[in-house]
Amino acid sequence: MKIAVVYLGHKGAGPIFTLSLSNALSKHVEEIKCFLSNKISNYNDWTKSKLNVAFFNVPKTSRQIFHKESLKVITTIINEIIHFNPDAIVFTMIHPFNFIIGNYLRKKGYTVLSLIHDPQPHEGEKFWVRLIQKLELKSSDIFFTLSNFSKFNLKKITKKPVENYLHPIMDISSVSEKPPEIELEILKNKFVFLYFGRIEPYKGLNNLVEAFSSLVSDKKFEEKTYLIVAGAGNLDKTTNQKLNELEKRKLACFINRFLKDSEILELINISNIAVLPYLSASQSGVLSTIYYYGKPAIVTPVGGLLEQSLYGTGSLITLPNSLSLLDSMKFILENENIYNLLLEEVRSIRKNLPTWNGMALEIIDFIRANLKKKWNTMKVLI
């Protein structure tokens, strides 16, 4: 079987996700080729890989994306995919170009699979994200999601085949690098809570900051705890003010930008526990990353998170509000034996967590069951 992997985004989790999946797919098919933006954040990692990769000058801004010059880029990508002549095309994340590329290739007889990460809209989500996804649902033959929860919700809005596999562990970096904003001296003898990832309204960061502010209003906890919030995005005015006050008191650090993989690894290393205070979620690459690097989490049981947390194995489940988050943080700080138990659980389940290899095989089987081309053209290397 020959597979074309297409990812036209630039930054965030998409580049890491796509590289990990492509490497896994390459072990089980005859041939794979990846079609990527030349502005992809982990460009050097792709060039060092053994994968067959083609880079394209994909625009980044909406003004550029909808410019007539984009048609030349789209046409070039389509022609190169046809020249490669794959059995199937895999879009790893939604993108405005996918609709045109997918529709054209479907009409040419290729099987088109799209990974849909968030079937349901999140609070604060921009309207164009839903529009692009609706177009994606029209331009693909089959869909793959990252939790049973997402599969169930996607089946509500499409009659096309849908399959799922839990979000694999994210192997982000082998080298750690301290973000310049972090002062290690302040963290000595402190229990560190960590939030990292893109900042969006649906992720409930306002509840976490409110809960932590209440926590450190008690002198008993103020002296022994610290909060790190790291990620690009905008906070509401009240949450931003509270976080600034915490920073002034040397009780928190706010890193408001995209992080390098090496910086994420360092933040995990210097933290004791991650907090995912999400109000809604399809799944989370953050949780799989935390587990992979051996740290537990405080998790809200929303969407696919409960399923992904293995129903509380290696994590403390809490309700998505500030009072419950406050109670959970107090509970962890006051019960060292529970924290150590969570650490042991995470370390014991690491070998049984979902893998990229497992996802790759599921995708190949799913494509094989829905392939348009003749059966005798397919060869899968297991």
Coordinates of C-alpha atoms in Angstrom, one line a residue:
M1 CA 0.0 0.0 0.0
K2 CA 1.2 3.5 -0.8
I3 CA 0.0 6.4 1.5
A4 CA 0.3 10.1 1.0
V5 CA 0.3 12.1 4.3
V6 CA -0.8 15.7 4.0
Y7 CA -0.3 18.3 6.7
L8 CA -0.4 22.0 5.7
G9 CA -0.3 23.7 9.0
H10 CA 2.8 25.2 10.6
K11 CA 2.9 25.1 14.4
G12 CA 1.4 23.7 17.6
A13 CA 0.9 20.0 18.1
G14 CA 0.2 19.2 14.4
P15 CA 3.8 19.0 13.3
I16 CA 4.8 16.6 16.1
F17 CA 1.6 14.6 15.7
T18 CA 2.1 14.2 11.9
L19 CA 5.8 13.3 12.1
S20 CA 5.1 10.6 14.8
L21 CA 2.3 9.1 12.8
S22 CA 4.2 9.2 9.5
N23 CA 7.2 7.4 11.1
A24 CA 4.9 4.7 12.4
L25 CA 3.0 4.3 9.1
S26 CA 6.3 4.0 7.2
K27 CA 7.0 0.8 9.0
H28 CA 3.9 -1.0 7.7
V29 CA 3.3 0.1 4.2
E30 CA 5.3 -0.3 0.9
E31 CA 5.8 3.5 0.5
I32 CA 4.8 6.7 2.1
K33 CA 5.3 10.3 1.1
C34 CA 4.6 13.4 3.2
F35 CA 3.3 16.7 1.7
L36 CA 4.1 19.6 4.1
S37 CA 4.4 23.3 4.5
N38 CA 7.9 24.6 4.2
K39 CA 7.2 26.8 7.3
I40 CA 6.5 23.8 9.5
S41 CA 7.9 24.4 13.0
N42 CA 9.8 21.1 13.2
Y43 CA 11.3 21.4 9.7
N44 CA 14.7 20.2 10.8
D45 CA 13.3 17.1 12.3
W46 CA 11.6 16.2 9.0
T47 CA 14.7 16.8 7.0
K48 CA 16.7 14.5 9.4
S49 CA 14.1 11.8 9.2
K50 CA 14.2 8.9 6.6
L51 CA 10.8 9.9 5.3
N52 CA 10.1 10.9 1.7
V53 CA 9.0 14.5 2.1
A54 CA 7.9 17.3 -0.2
F55 CA 7.7 20.9 1.1
F56 CA 5.4 23.6 -0.4
N57 CA 5.2 27.3 0.1
V58 CA 1.9 27.2 2.0
P59 CA 0.7 30.6 3.1
K60 CA 0.2 31.3 6.8
T61 CA -2.3 34.2 7.1
S62 CA -5.9 34.2 6.1
R63 CA -5.3 37.0 3.6
Q64 CA -2.6 34.9 1.9
I65 CA -4.6 31.7 2.0
F66 CA -7.5 33.2 0.1
H67 CA -5.2 35.0 -2.4
K68 CA -5.3 33.7 -6.0
E69 CA -1.7 32.7 -5.7
S70 CA -2.8 29.9 -3.4
L71 CA -4.4 28.1 -6.3
K72 CA -0.9 27.6 -7.8
V73 CA 0.2 26.0 -4.6
I74 CA -2.9 23.8 -4.4
T75 CA -2.4 22.7 -8.0
T76 CA 1.2 21.8 -7.4
I77 CA 0.4 19.7 -4.4
I78 CA -2.4 17.9 -6.3
N79 CA -0.1 17.2 -9.2
E80 CA 2.6 15.8 -7.0
I81 CA 0.2 13.6 -5.1
I82 CA -1.1 12.2 -8.4
H83 CA 2.4 11.7 -9.6
F84 CA 3.1 9.7 -6.4
N85 CA -0.1 7.7 -7.1
P86 CA -1.0 6.6 -3.6
D87 CA -3.7 4.2 -2.6
A88 CA -4.9 6.6 -0.1
I89 CA -4.4 10.2 1.2
V90 CA -4.4 10.9 4.9
F91 CA -5.0 14.5 6.1
T92 CA -3.7 14.7 9.7
M93 CA -5.5 18.0 10.5
I94 CA -8.1 20.2 8.9
H95 CA -6.9 23.0 6.7
P96 CA -8.6 25.3 4.2
F97 CA -6.7 23.7 1.3
N98 CA -7.9 20.2 2.2
F99 CA -11.3 20.7 0.7
I100 CA -10.1 21.4 -2.8
I101 CA -7.3 18.8 -2.7
G102 CA -9.6 16.1 -1.2
N103 CA -12.5 16.7 -3.5
Y104 CA -10.3 16.6 -6.6
L105 CA -8.5 13.4 -5.6
R106 CA -11.8 11.7 -4.6
K107 CA -13.1 12.2 -8.1
K108 CA -9.9 10.7 -9.4
G109 CA -10.6 7.5 -7.5
Y110 CA -8.3 7.9 -4.5
T111 CA -9.5 7.1 -1.0
V112 CA -9.3 10.2 1.3
L113 CA -9.1 9.9 5.1
S114 CA -9.2 12.8 7.4
L115 CA -8.3 12.8 11.1
I116 CA -10.9 14.9 12.9
H117 CA -9.6 16.0 16.3
D118 CA -12.5 18.0 17.5
P119 CA -15.9 16.9 16.1
Q120 CA -17.8 19.3 18.5
P121 CA -17.2 23.0 18.7
H122 CA -15.5 24.4 21.8
E123 CA -16.3 27.5 23.8
G124 CA -14.7 30.5 22.2
E125 CA -13.9 28.7 19.0
K126 CA -13.7 30.9 15.8
F127 CA -16.5 30.3 13.4
W128 CA -14.2 29.6 10.5
V129 CA -12.8 26.5 12.3
R130 CA -16.3 24.9 12.1
L131 CA -16.7 26.0 8.5
I132 CA -13.4 24.4 7.5
Q133 CA -14.4 21.2 9.3
K134 CA -17.8 21.0 7.5
L135 CA -16.0 21.3 4.2
E136 CA -13.6 18.6 5.3
L137 CA -16.5 16.3 6.1
K138 CA -17.7 16.7 2.5
S139 CA -14.3 16.2 0.8
S140 CA -13.2 13.0 2.6
D141 CA -14.4 9.4 2.3
I142 CA -13.6 8.2 5.8
F143 CA -12.7 9.7 9.1
F144 CA -10.5 8.8 12.1
T145 CA -10.8 10.3 15.6
L146 CA -8.8 10.0 18.8
S147 CA -11.4 8.8 21.3
N148 CA -14.6 6.8 21.5
F149 CA -16.3 10.0 22.6
S150 CA -15.2 11.8 19.4
K151 CA -16.2 8.8 17.3
F152 CA -19.7 8.9 18.8
N153 CA -20.1 12.6 18.2
L154 CA -18.8 12.5 14.7
K155 CA -21.2 9.7 13.8
K156 CA -24.0 12.1 14.7
I157 CA -23.0 14.5 11.9
T158 CA -21.9 12.1 9.1
K159 CA -23.0 8.8 7.7
K160 CA -19.5 8.0 6.3
P161 CA -17.3 5.4 8.0
V162 CA -15.6 6.5 11.3
E163 CA -13.0 4.7 13.4
N164 CA -10.9 5.7 16.4
Y165 CA -7.8 5.1 18.4
L166 CA -6.8 6.9 21.7
H167 CA -4.3 9.7 21.3
P168 CA -0.8 8.1 21.4
I169 CA 2.0 9.3 23.7
M170 CA 3.8 12.4 22.4
D171 CA 7.6 11.9 22.4
I172 CA 8.4 15.6 22.1
S173 CA 12.1 15.9 22.7
S174 CA 15.2 14.1 24.0
V175 CA 16.9 17.3 25.1
S176 CA 15.5 19.8 27.6
E177 CA 16.0 23.5 27.6
K178 CA 14.9 25.9 30.3
P179 CA 12.6 28.7 29.2
P180 CA 14.3 32.0 30.0
E181 CA 11.2 33.1 31.9
I182 CA 11.7 30.4 34.5
E183 CA 13.8 31.2 37.7
L184 CA 14.9 27.8 39.1
E185 CA 16.0 29.3 42.4
I186 CA 12.3 30.2 43.2
L187 CA 11.2 26.7 42.6
K188 CA 13.4 25.1 45.2
N189 CA 11.4 23.1 47.8
K190 CA 8.2 24.0 46.0
F191 CA 5.4 21.7 44.7
V192 CA 4.9 22.9 41.1
F193 CA 1.5 22.8 39.3
L194 CA 1.8 23.0 35.5
Y195 CA -0.6 24.1 32.8
F196 CA 0.8 24.0 29.2
G197 CA -0.7 24.2 25.8
R198 CA -2.6 26.6 23.7
I199 CA -4.8 29.0 25.8
E200 CA -8.4 28.8 24.7
P201 CA -11.7 29.7 26.6
Y202 CA -12.8 26.0 26.7
K203 CA -9.6 24.9 28.6
G204 CA -10.9 26.5 31.8
L205 CA -7.6 28.3 32.7
N206 CA -9.7 31.0 34.5
N207 CA -10.9 28.3 37.0
L208 CA -7.3 27.1 37.6
V209 CA -5.9 30.6 38.2
E210 CA -8.9 31.4 40.5
A211 CA -8.4 28.2 42.4
F212 CA -4.6 28.7 42.8
S213 CA -5.1 32.3 44.0
S214 CA -7.4 31.0 46.7
L215 CA -4.9 28.2 47.6
V216 CA -2.0 30.6 48.2
S217 CA -4.2 33.0 50.2
D218 CA -3.5 30.5 52.9
K219 CA 0.0 31.0 54.3
K220 CA 0.4 27.3 54.8
F221 CA 0.2 26.7 51.1
E222 CA 1.7 30.0 49.9
E223 CA 5.2 28.9 51.1
K224 CA 5.3 25.6 49.4
T225 CA 3.6 25.8 46.1
Y226 CA 4.0 27.4 42.6
L227 CA 2.1 27.6 39.4
I228 CA 3.5 27.6 35.8
V229 CA 1.2 28.6 33.0
A230 CA 2.8 28.2 29.5
G231 CA 1.2 28.6 26.1
A232 CA 0.2 31.0 23.4
G233 CA -3.3 32.6 23.5
N234 CA -5.2 35.4 25.2
L235 CA -6.6 35.4 28.8
D236 CA -9.7 37.3 29.9
K237 CA -8.9 40.5 31.8
T238 CA -9.7 39.2 35.3
T239 CA -7.6 36.0 34.9
N240 CA -4.7 38.0 33.4
Q241 CA -4.8 40.4 36.4
K242 CA -4.8 37.6 38.9
L243 CA -1.9 35.8 37.2
N244 CA 0.1 39.0 37.1
E245 CA -0.5 39.5 40.8
L246 CA 0.7 35.9 41.4
E247 CA 3.8 36.6 39.4
K248 CA 4.6 39.8 41.4
R249 CA 4.4 37.7 44.5
K250 CA 6.8 35.1 43.0
L251 CA 4.1 32.4 43.2
A252 CA 3.6 31.9 39.5
C253 CA 5.2 32.2 36.0
F254 CA 3.2 33.0 32.9
I255 CA 5.0 32.1 29.6
N256 CA 2.6 33.5 27.0
R257 CA 4.0 32.2 23.7
F258 CA 4.5 29.1 21.7
L259 CA 7.0 26.7 23.3
K260 CA 9.8 24.7 21.8
D261 CA 9.6 20.9 22.4
S262 CA 12.8 21.1 24.5
E263 CA 11.2 23.8 26.7
I264 CA 8.0 21.7 27.2
L265 CA 10.2 18.8 28.4
E266 CA 12.0 21.0 30.8
L267 CA 8.7 22.4 32.2
I268 CA 7.5 18.8 32.8
N269 CA 10.8 17.9 34.4
I270 CA 10.7 20.7 36.9
S271 CA 6.9 20.3 37.7
N272 CA 5.3 17.8 40.1
I273 CA 1.9 17.5 38.4
A274 CA 0.0 18.9 35.4
V275 CA -3.4 20.4 35.6
L276 CA -6.0 20.0 32.8
P277 CA -8.9 22.2 34.0
Y278 CA -10.8 21.8 30.7
L279 CA -14.5 22.7 30.3
S280 CA -14.8 20.5 27.2
A281 CA -12.4 18.3 25.3
S282 CA -12.3 15.7 22.5
Q283 CA -8.9 14.4 23.7
S284 CA -5.6 15.9 24.7
G285 CA -2.1 15.6 23.5
V286 CA -1.0 17.3 26.7
L287 CA -2.3 14.3 28.8
S288 CA -0.5 11.7 26.7
T289 CA 2.7 13.8 26.8
I290 CA 2.6 14.1 30.6
Y291 CA 2.0 10.4 31.0
Y292 CA 4.8 9.6 28.7
Y293 CA 7.3 11.6 30.7
G294 CA 6.1 10.0 34.0
K295 CA 4.1 12.7 35.7
P296 CA 0.5 12.5 37.0
A297 CA -2.2 15.0 36.3
I298 CA -5.3 16.6 37.8
V299 CA -8.0 16.1 35.1
T300 CA -11.6 17.1 34.6
P301 CA -13.8 14.2 33.3
V302 CA -15.1 16.1 30.2
G303 CA -15.4 14.7 26.7
G304 CA -12.7 12.1 25.9
L305 CA -10.4 13.1 28.8
L306 CA -11.9 10.5 31.2
E307 CA -11.4 7.8 28.7
Q308 CA -7.9 9.0 27.9
S309 CA -6.9 9.2 31.6
L310 CA -7.8 5.5 31.7
Y311 CA -10.6 6.5 34.1
G312 CA -8.3 8.0 36.7
T313 CA -5.3 5.8 36.5
G314 CA -2.3 8.1 37.2
S315 CA -4.6 11.1 37.6
L316 CA -6.8 12.8 40.1
I317 CA -10.3 13.4 38.6
T318 CA -12.0 16.7 39.5
L319 CA -15.0 18.7 38.4
P320 CA -14.5 21.6 36.0
N321 CA -14.9 24.5 38.4
S322 CA -12.6 26.5 40.7
L323 CA -13.8 25.0 44.0
S324 CA -13.2 21.4 42.9
L325 CA -9.8 22.3 41.5
L326 CA -8.9 24.1 44.8
D327 CA -10.0 21.0 46.8
S328 CA -7.9 18.7 44.5
M329 CA -4.8 20.8 44.8
K330 CA -5.2 20.9 48.6
F331 CA -5.7 17.2 48.7
I332 CA -2.5 16.5 46.7
L333 CA -0.5 18.9 48.9
E334 CA -1.8 17.4 52.1
N335 CA -1.4 13.8 51.1
E336 CA 2.0 13.0 49.9
N337 CA 1.2 9.3 49.9
I338 CA -1.5 9.8 47.3
Y339 CA 0.8 11.8 45.1
N340 CA 3.4 9.0 45.3
L341 CA 0.7 6.5 44.4
L342 CA -0.2 8.5 41.3
L343 CA 3.5 8.6 40.3
E344 CA 3.7 4.8 40.7
E345 CA 0.5 4.3 38.6
V346 CA 1.8 6.5 35.8
R347 CA 5.1 4.7 35.6
S348 CA 3.4 1.3 35.7
I349 CA 1.0 2.1 32.8
R350 CA 3.5 3.7 30.5
K351 CA 4.2 0.5 28.6
N352 CA 0.5 -0.1 28.0
L353 CA -0.4 3.4 26.8
P354 CA -1.6 3.9 23.2
T355 CA 1.2 3.9 20.7
W356 CA 1.8 5.4 17.2
N357 CA 2.5 2.0 15.9
G358 CA -1.0 0.9 17.2
M359 CA -2.6 3.9 15.6
A360 CA -0.8 3.3 12.3
L361 CA -2.0 -0.3 12.1
E362 CA -5.6 0.8 12.9
I363 CA -5.5 3.4 10.2
I364 CA -4.1 1.0 7.6
D365 CA -6.7 -1.6 8.4
F366 CA -9.4 1.0 8.2
I367 CA -8.2 2.3 4.8
R368 CA -7.9 -1.3 3.6
A369 CA -11.5 -2.0 4.5
N370 CA -12.7 1.2 2.6
L371 CA -10.2 1.3 -0.3
K372 CA -11.6 2.2 -3.7
K373 CA -8.7 0.7 -5.7
K374 CA -8.6 -3.0 -6.6
W375 CA -7.6 -5.4 -3.8
N376 CA -4.7 -6.8 -5.8
T377 CA -2.9 -3.4 -5.7
M378 CA -2.6 -3.6 -1.9
K379 CA 0.3 -4.9 0.1
V380 CA 0.6 -4.2 3.8
L381 CA 3.8 -5.0 5.6
I382 CA 2.9 -6.2 9.1

